mmCIF file of C-alpha atoms in Angstrom:
data_model
loop_
_atom_site.group_PDB
_atom_site.id
_atom_site.type_symbol
_atom_site.label_atom_id
_atom_site.label_comp_id
_atom_site.label_asym_id
_atom_site.label_seq_id
_atom_site.Cartn_x
_atom_site.Cartn_y
_atom_site.Cartn_z
ATOM 1 C CA MET A 319 -21.158 3.927 -5.215
ATOM 2 C CA PRO A 320 -22.703 2.259 -8.274
ATOM 3 C CA ALA A 321 -26.174 3.290 -9.310
ATOM 4 C CA PHE A 322 -28.606 0.722 -10.615
ATOM 5 C CA SER A 323 -30.426 1.088 -13.915
ATOM 6 C CA THR A 324 -33.766 -0.636 -14.373
ATOM 7 C CA THR A 325 -35.468 -2.355 -17.268
ATOM 8 C CA GLU A 326 -38.903 -3.923 -17.440
ATOM 9 C CA HIS A 327 -40.172 -6.876 -19.448
ATOM 10 C CA LEU A 328 -43.908 -7.376 -19.905
ATOM 11 C CA LEU A 329 -44.620 -11.099 -20.001
ATOM 12 C CA THR A 330 -47.689 -13.262 -20.557
ATOM 13 C CA ASN A 331 -48.051 -16.901 -19.559
ATOM 14 C CA ASN A 332 -49.813 -19.593 -21.569
ATOM 15 C CA ALA A 333 -53.107 -18.829 -19.827
ATOM 16 C CA GLY A 334 -52.944 -15.147 -20.767
ATOM 17 C CA ARG A 335 -52.028 -13.876 -17.301
ATOM 18 C CA GLU A 336 -49.801 -10.789 -17.476
ATOM 19 C CA TYR A 337 -46.662 -10.221 -15.414
ATOM 20 C CA CYS A 338 -43.952 -7.590 -15.171
ATOM 21 C CA LEU A 339 -40.313 -8.591 -14.721
ATOM 22 C CA ARG A 340 -38.242 -5.678 -13.415
ATOM 23 C CA VAL A 341 -34.440 -5.911 -13.385
ATOM 24 C CA TRP A 342 -31.958 -3.698 -11.538
ATOM 25 C CA ARG A 343 -28.400 -3.882 -12.958
ATOM 26 C CA PRO A 344 -25.355 -1.843 -11.967
ATOM 27 C CA ALA A 345 -25.206 1.137 -14.307
ATOM 28 C CA GLY A 346 -22.526 0.846 -16.972
ATOM 29 C CA ILE A 347 -21.893 -2.853 -16.392
ATOM 30 C CA ARG A 348 -20.929 -4.729 -19.545
ATOM 31 C CA PRO A 349 -23.713 -6.909 -21.023
ATOM 32 C CA ASN A 350 -21.822 -10.183 -20.559
ATOM 33 C CA ALA A 351 -20.794 -9.530 -16.941
ATOM 34 C CA ARG A 352 -21.584 -12.473 -14.684
ATOM 35 C CA LEU A 353 -23.698 -11.232 -11.813
ATOM 36 C CA GLY A 354 -25.213 -12.942 -8.810
ATOM 37 C CA THR A 355 -28.975 -12.622 -9.202
ATOM 38 C CA LEU A 356 -31.745 -12.493 -6.599
ATOM 39 C CA LEU A 357 -35.325 -12.758 -7.879
ATOM 40 C CA PHE A 358 -38.144 -11.487 -5.665
ATOM 41 C CA LEU A 359 -41.673 -12.738 -6.253
ATOM 42 C CA ASP A 360 -44.633 -10.357 -5.789
ATOM 43 C CA GLY A 361 -42.759 -7.419 -7.262
ATOM 44 C CA HIS A 362 -46.011 -5.440 -7.481
ATOM 45 C CA TRP A 363 -45.737 -5.012 -3.701
ATOM 46 C CA LEU A 364 -41.941 -4.886 -3.351
ATOM 47 C CA ASN A 365 -40.599 -2.621 -6.099
ATOM 48 C CA ASP A 366 -40.611 0.565 -4.011
ATOM 49 C CA THR A 367 -38.902 -1.248 -1.130
ATOM 50 C CA LEU A 368 -36.236 -2.584 -3.481
ATOM 51 C CA ASP A 369 -35.701 0.824 -5.085
ATOM 52 C CA GLU A 370 -35.021 2.343 -1.688
ATOM 53 C CA ALA A 371 -32.808 -0.501 -0.484
ATOM 54 C CA LEU A 372 -30.672 -0.524 -3.627
ATOM 55 C CA SER A 373 -30.030 3.207 -3.401
ATOM 56 C CA SER A 374 -27.438 2.460 -0.709
ATOM 57 C CA VAL A 375 -25.887 -0.689 -2.224
ATOM 58 C CA ALA A 376 -22.270 -0.185 -3.318
ATOM 59 C CA LEU A 377 -21.700 -3.495 -5.065
ATOM 60 C CA ASP A 378 -21.434 -3.989 -8.821
ATOM 61 C CA THR A 379 -21.457 -7.791 -8.861
ATOM 62 C CA VAL A 380 -25.188 -8.323 -8.282
ATOM 63 C CA GLN A 381 -28.402 -7.796 -10.150
ATOM 64 C CA ILE A 382 -31.802 -7.809 -8.515
ATOM 65 C CA ALA A 383 -35.067 -8.732 -10.191
ATOM 66 C CA SER A 384 -38.727 -8.810 -9.249
ATOM 67 C CA LEU A 385 -41.609 -10.642 -10.860
ATOM 68 C CA GLY A 386 -45.045 -9.206 -10.205
ATOM 69 C CA TYR A 387 -48.524 -9.136 -11.627
ATOM 70 C CA ARG A 388 -49.561 -6.232 -13.838
ATOM 71 C CA VAL A 389 -52.645 -5.573 -11.713
ATOM 72 C CA ALA A 390 -52.620 -4.494 -8.077
ATOM 73 C CA GLU A 391 -56.158 -5.123 -6.793
ATOM 74 C CA ARG A 392 -55.937 -7.584 -3.915
ATOM 75 C CA SER A 393 -59.378 -9.018 -4.709
ATOM 76 C CA ILE A 394 -57.952 -10.134 -8.055
ATOM 77 C CA LEU A 395 -54.490 -11.066 -6.849
ATOM 78 C CA ALA A 396 -55.618 -13.272 -3.953
ATOM 79 C CA PRO A 397 -57.087 -16.084 -6.089
ATOM 80 C CA TRP A 398 -54.311 -15.723 -8.673
ATOM 81 C CA ARG A 399 -51.639 -16.169 -6.006
ATOM 82 C CA ALA A 400 -53.584 -19.043 -4.425
ATOM 83 C CA TYR A 401 -53.311 -20.841 -7.766
ATOM 84 C CA ASP A 402 -49.898 -19.808 -9.090
ATOM 85 C CA TYR A 403 -47.977 -20.453 -5.893
ATOM 86 C CA THR A 404 -49.473 -23.758 -4.733
ATOM 87 C CA PRO A 405 -48.822 -27.368 -5.706
ATOM 88 C CA ALA A 406 -51.574 -29.859 -6.305
ATOM 89 C CA GLY A 407 -53.424 -30.522 -3.078
ATOM 90 C CA PRO A 408 -53.212 -33.845 -1.243
ATOM 91 C CA ARG A 409 -55.626 -36.622 -2.168
ATOM 92 C CA GLY A 410 -56.590 -34.875 -5.398
ATOM 93 C CA LEU A 411 -57.901 -31.727 -3.704
ATOM 94 C CA ASP A 412 -57.962 -28.871 -6.213
ATOM 95 C CA SER A 413 -59.196 -25.878 -4.194
ATOM 96 C CA ASP A 414 -57.679 -23.595 -1.593
ATOM 97 C CA PRO A 415 -58.296 -24.687 2.024
ATOM 98 C CA ARG A 416 -59.447 -21.169 2.933
ATOM 99 C CA LYS A 417 -61.833 -20.543 0.029
ATOM 100 C CA ALA A 418 -63.269 -23.425 -1.956
ATOM 101 C CA GLU A 419 -63.895 -21.177 -4.974
ATOM 102 C CA TRP A 420 -60.151 -20.535 -5.361
ATOM 103 C CA PRO A 421 -58.455 -23.262 -7.411
ATOM 104 C CA CYS A 422 -54.997 -24.423 -6.392
ATOM 105 C CA GLY A 423 -52.257 -26.418 -8.063
ATOM 106 C CA GLY A 424 -50.561 -24.020 -10.496
ATOM 107 C CA ALA A 425 -47.024 -24.176 -9.081
ATOM 108 C CA ASN A 426 -45.671 -26.477 -11.783
ATOM 109 C CA HIS A 427 -47.029 -24.146 -14.464
ATOM 110 C CA LEU A 428 -45.319 -21.202 -12.766
ATOM 111 C CA LEU A 429 -42.053 -23.135 -12.610
ATOM 112 C CA ASP A 430 -42.314 -23.732 -16.362
ATOM 113 C CA PHE A 431 -43.001 -20.020 -16.890
ATOM 114 C CA LEU A 432 -39.894 -19.152 -14.883
ATOM 115 C CA ARG A 433 -37.783 -21.593 -16.889
ATOM 116 C CA GLN A 434 -39.081 -20.467 -20.262
ATOM 117 C CA GLN A 435 -39.588 -16.714 -19.921
ATOM 118 C CA VAL A 436 -38.082 -15.314 -16.729
ATOM 119 C CA LEU A 437 -34.754 -16.998 -15.998
ATOM 120 C CA PRO A 438 -33.410 -16.680 -19.583
ATOM 121 C CA ARG A 439 -33.852 -12.904 -19.322
ATOM 122 C CA LEU A 440 -31.695 -12.853 -16.201
ATOM 123 C CA ASN A 441 -28.757 -14.675 -17.790
ATOM 124 C CA THR A 442 -25.879 -13.290 -19.823
ATOM 125 C CA PRO A 443 -26.075 -13.888 -23.587
ATOM 126 C CA ASP A 444 -23.764 -16.902 -23.273
ATOM 127 C CA GLY A 445 -25.997 -18.434 -20.585
ATOM 128 C CA ALA A 446 -23.027 -18.996 -18.296
ATOM 129 C CA ASP A 447 -24.507 -17.450 -15.163
ATOM 130 C CA ASP A 448 -24.951 -19.263 -11.887
ATOM 131 C CA PRO A 449 -28.519 -20.240 -11.019
ATOM 132 C CA VAL A 450 -30.743 -17.475 -9.679
ATOM 133 C CA THR A 451 -31.550 -17.089 -5.973
ATOM 134 C CA LEU A 452 -35.292 -16.953 -5.185
ATOM 135 C CA PHE A 453 -37.259 -15.027 -2.542
ATOM 136 C CA GLY A 454 -40.939 -15.542 -1.785
ATOM 137 C CA HIS A 455 -43.288 -14.450 1.002
ATOM 138 C CA SER A 456 -46.486 -16.120 2.230
ATOM 139 C CA TYR A 457 -47.914 -18.226 -0.620
ATOM 140 C CA ALA A 458 -44.837 -17.259 -2.647
ATOM 141 C CA GLY A 459 -42.710 -18.548 0.238
ATOM 142 C CA LEU A 460 -44.573 -21.843 -0.011
ATOM 143 C CA PHE A 461 -43.841 -21.831 -3.746
ATOM 144 C CA SER A 462 -40.144 -21.146 -3.140
ATOM 145 C CA LEU A 463 -39.860 -24.225 -0.934
ATOM 146 C CA TYR A 464 -41.893 -26.342 -3.343
ATOM 147 C CA GLY A 465 -39.742 -25.220 -6.271
ATOM 148 C CA TRP A 466 -36.639 -26.248 -4.364
ATOM 149 C CA LEU A 467 -38.122 -29.670 -3.579
ATOM 150 C CA VAL A 468 -39.225 -30.563 -7.111
ATOM 151 C CA ALA A 469 -36.529 -28.728 -9.103
ATOM 152 C CA PRO A 470 -33.484 -28.760 -6.810
ATOM 153 C CA ALA A 471 -31.045 -27.517 -9.470
ATOM 154 C CA LEU A 472 -33.166 -24.582 -10.642
ATOM 155 C CA PHE A 473 -32.217 -22.094 -7.901
ATOM 156 C CA LYS A 474 -28.925 -21.368 -6.152
ATOM 157 C CA ARG A 475 -30.395 -20.274 -2.811
ATOM 158 C CA ILE A 476 -33.905 -20.062 -1.324
ATOM 159 C CA TYR A 477 -35.362 -17.397 0.952
ATOM 160 C CA ALA A 478 -38.837 -18.372 2.189
ATOM 161 C CA ALA A 479 -40.461 -15.675 4.315
ATOM 162 C CA SER A 480 -43.638 -16.492 6.232
ATOM 163 C CA PRO A 481 -44.184 -19.560 4.027
ATOM 164 C CA SER A 482 -47.805 -20.732 4.118
ATOM 165 C CA LEU A 483 -46.895 -24.143 5.515
ATOM 166 C CA TRP A 484 -50.341 -24.343 7.146
ATOM 167 C CA TRP A 485 -51.637 -24.933 3.589
ATOM 168 C CA TYR A 486 -53.060 -28.471 3.858
ATOM 169 C CA TRP A 487 -50.593 -29.128 6.668
ATOM 170 C CA PRO A 488 -48.633 -31.427 6.793
ATOM 171 C CA HIS A 489 -48.540 -31.672 2.984
ATOM 172 C CA MET A 490 -45.292 -29.740 2.509
ATOM 173 C CA LEU A 491 -43.701 -31.588 5.424
ATOM 174 C CA ALA A 492 -44.604 -34.885 3.751
ATOM 175 C CA LEU A 493 -43.096 -33.715 0.450
ATOM 176 C CA LEU A 494 -39.883 -32.820 2.260
ATOM 177 C CA GLN A 495 -39.731 -36.154 4.057
ATOM 178 C CA ALA A 496 -40.389 -38.033 0.807
ATOM 179 C CA ARG A 497 -37.306 -36.667 -0.944
ATOM 180 C CA HIS A 498 -35.600 -39.565 -2.670
ATOM 181 C CA PRO A 499 -31.945 -40.343 -1.943
ATOM 182 C CA GLY A 500 -29.377 -40.114 -4.685
ATOM 183 C CA SER A 501 -28.189 -37.367 -6.986
ATOM 184 C CA LEU A 502 -31.327 -35.205 -6.683
ATOM 185 C CA LEU A 503 -31.020 -35.237 -2.905
ATOM 186 C CA ASP A 504 -27.367 -34.228 -3.193
ATOM 187 C CA ILE A 505 -28.280 -31.368 -5.525
ATOM 188 C CA GLY A 506 -31.047 -30.200 -3.206
ATOM 189 C CA ASN A 507 -28.754 -30.368 -0.193
ATOM 190 C CA SER A 508 -26.275 -28.061 -1.940
ATOM 191 C CA THR A 509 -28.933 -25.305 -2.087
ATOM 192 C CA PRO A 510 -29.019 -23.123 1.054
ATOM 193 C CA VAL A 511 -32.541 -22.665 2.449
ATOM 194 C CA HIS A 512 -33.386 -19.737 4.730
ATOM 195 C CA LEU A 513 -36.710 -19.401 6.577
ATOM 196 C CA TYR A 514 -38.011 -16.145 8.063
ATOM 197 C CA ILE A 515 -41.019 -16.046 10.414
ATOM 198 C CA GLY A 516 -42.559 -13.124 12.285
ATOM 199 C CA SER A 517 -43.112 -13.679 15.997
ATOM 200 C CA ASP A 518 -46.640 -12.228 15.755
ATOM 201 C CA GLU A 519 -47.844 -14.129 12.690
ATOM 202 C CA ARG A 520 -51.068 -16.092 13.030
ATOM 203 C CA TRP A 521 -52.921 -18.606 10.904
ATOM 204 C CA ARG A 522 -56.581 -17.656 11.024
ATOM 205 C CA PRO A 523 -58.780 -20.122 9.130
ATOM 206 C CA LEU A 524 -62.152 -18.932 7.921
ATOM 207 C CA PRO A 525 -65.056 -20.193 10.058
ATOM 208 C CA ALA A 526 -67.297 -22.852 8.564
ATOM 209 C CA ILE A 527 -70.363 -20.736 9.354
ATOM 210 C CA PRO A 528 -70.727 -17.873 6.839
ATOM 211 C CA GLY A 529 -70.517 -14.483 8.500
ATOM 212 C CA ALA A 530 -69.110 -15.789 11.771
ATOM 213 C CA ALA A 531 -66.200 -13.887 13.314
ATOM 214 C CA ARG A 532 -62.721 -15.263 12.692
ATOM 215 C CA GLU A 533 -60.840 -16.535 15.716
ATOM 216 C CA PRO A 534 -57.543 -14.912 16.801
ATOM 217 C CA GLY A 535 -55.682 -17.798 15.224
ATOM 218 C CA VAL A 536 -52.624 -19.847 16.118
ATOM 219 C CA SER A 537 -48.950 -19.028 15.766
ATOM 220 C CA THR A 538 -47.317 -20.139 12.523
ATOM 221 C CA ILE A 539 -43.945 -20.576 14.225
ATOM 222 C CA PRO A 540 -44.517 -24.288 15.063
ATOM 223 C CA PHE A 541 -45.179 -25.070 11.384
ATOM 224 C CA ALA A 542 -41.850 -23.499 10.428
ATOM 225 C CA GLN A 543 -40.028 -25.165 13.315
ATOM 226 C CA ARG A 544 -41.276 -28.615 12.341
ATOM 227 C CA PHE A 545 -40.372 -28.056 8.697
ATOM 228 C CA HIS A 546 -36.935 -26.800 9.709
ATOM 229 C CA SER A 547 -36.407 -29.782 12.016
ATOM 230 C CA ALA A 548 -37.287 -32.137 9.165
ATOM 231 C CA LEU A 549 -34.884 -30.218 6.942
ATOM 232 C CA LEU A 550 -32.108 -30.817 9.457
ATOM 233 C CA ALA A 551 -33.081 -34.470 9.866
ATOM 234 C CA SER A 552 -32.904 -34.977 6.101
ATOM 235 C CA GLY A 553 -29.206 -34.163 6.155
ATOM 236 C CA HIS A 554 -29.495 -30.720 4.611
ATOM 237 C CA PRO A 555 -26.326 -28.885 5.745
ATOM 238 C CA ASP A 556 -26.919 -25.185 5.018
ATOM 239 C CA ASN A 557 -30.168 -23.777 6.358
ATOM 240 C CA SER A 558 -31.522 -21.346 8.903
ATOM 241 C CA LEU A 559 -34.716 -20.332 10.676
ATOM 242 C CA GLN A 560 -34.901 -16.730 11.829
ATOM 243 C CA ILE A 561 -37.793 -15.385 13.913
ATOM 244 C CA LEU A 562 -38.234 -11.625 13.474
ATOM 245 C CA ALA A 563 -39.503 -10.113 16.713
ATOM 246 C CA GLY A 564 -42.698 -8.081 16.793
ATOM 247 C CA LEU A 565 -43.699 -8.635 13.176
ATOM 248 C CA ALA A 566 -47.063 -9.865 11.918
ATOM 249 C CA HIS A 567 -47.688 -11.342 8.491
ATOM 250 C CA GLY A 568 -48.098 -8.166 6.437
ATOM 251 C CA PRO A 569 -45.044 -6.242 7.691
ATOM 252 C CA MET A 570 -42.959 -9.395 7.265
ATOM 253 C CA LEU A 571 -43.033 -8.988 3.473
ATOM 254 C CA HIS A 572 -40.900 -5.850 3.442
ATOM 255 C CA SER A 573 -38.759 -6.635 6.500
ATOM 256 C CA ALA A 574 -37.878 -10.116 5.309
ATOM 257 C CA ALA A 575 -37.164 -8.837 1.792
ATOM 258 C CA GLN A 576 -34.721 -6.299 3.212
ATOM 259 C CA ASN A 577 -33.095 -8.979 5.386
ATOM 260 C CA ALA A 578 -32.777 -11.346 2.446
ATOM 261 C CA LEU A 579 -31.253 -8.631 0.256
ATOM 262 C CA LYS A 580 -28.668 -7.784 2.927
ATOM 263 C CA HIS A 581 -27.788 -11.445 3.416
ATOM 264 C CA PHE A 582 -27.584 -12.072 -0.333
ATOM 265 C CA ILE A 583 -25.228 -9.131 -0.799
ATOM 266 C CA SER A 584 -23.066 -10.307 2.110
ATOM 267 C CA VAL A 585 -22.510 -13.730 0.533
ATOM 268 C CA GLN A 586 -21.651 -12.157 -2.844
ATOM 269 C CA LYS A 587 -18.745 -10.117 -1.458
#
């Protein structure tokens, strides 16, 4: 059973925001070995889960990576994630639909950061590796789908867990339906897309009246089902929608990450 060794890279984007890229590689593997790579976003919340999961992995043809922020306070991370993981809003809107003081629209900057600083560190020195597979949950799941839509050749496979498709709904659905035919569509259709949704997840918008109690919310399953139906209608051949029973939004992060890791390993064998 191979053990995994870990390395960490401390990275800073052009705006001065600090990230940590953690990489698990099979111990003793040669530096130029070509490995299938799965990158998890929000590593600050997932690293312990990945450590535990990889302790029982007996495969030396994969490397796992996580990209997380170097701070852990949710009050700080919430607006950062609301910016980093979201595209520009529809009709020029530049703030989060839940909190007007949170700016949105940083997804293209994050894609550039991945291209320039993250993905090169996951390749062999000769740069001959296959594209990296991407996992994201919640806002990061939204980002994973957006990244696939606008940069279809950048990732080999997409896992989007609990993607925040309610975000200016139906904005992401419209972006999917507006995909142009031709070579970019063919490239995008060659990328498998996997959606995970918890059966107990709810979208609970903030009330317009300050201090008012939040309502119980509505299920997020219909958002995912409509997006998945549009994915099928677009001719995309390799996709799935899995509903995980009994899971709400928070527990979905770790459960979906474990499911994605197991599936990723199964397709590498």
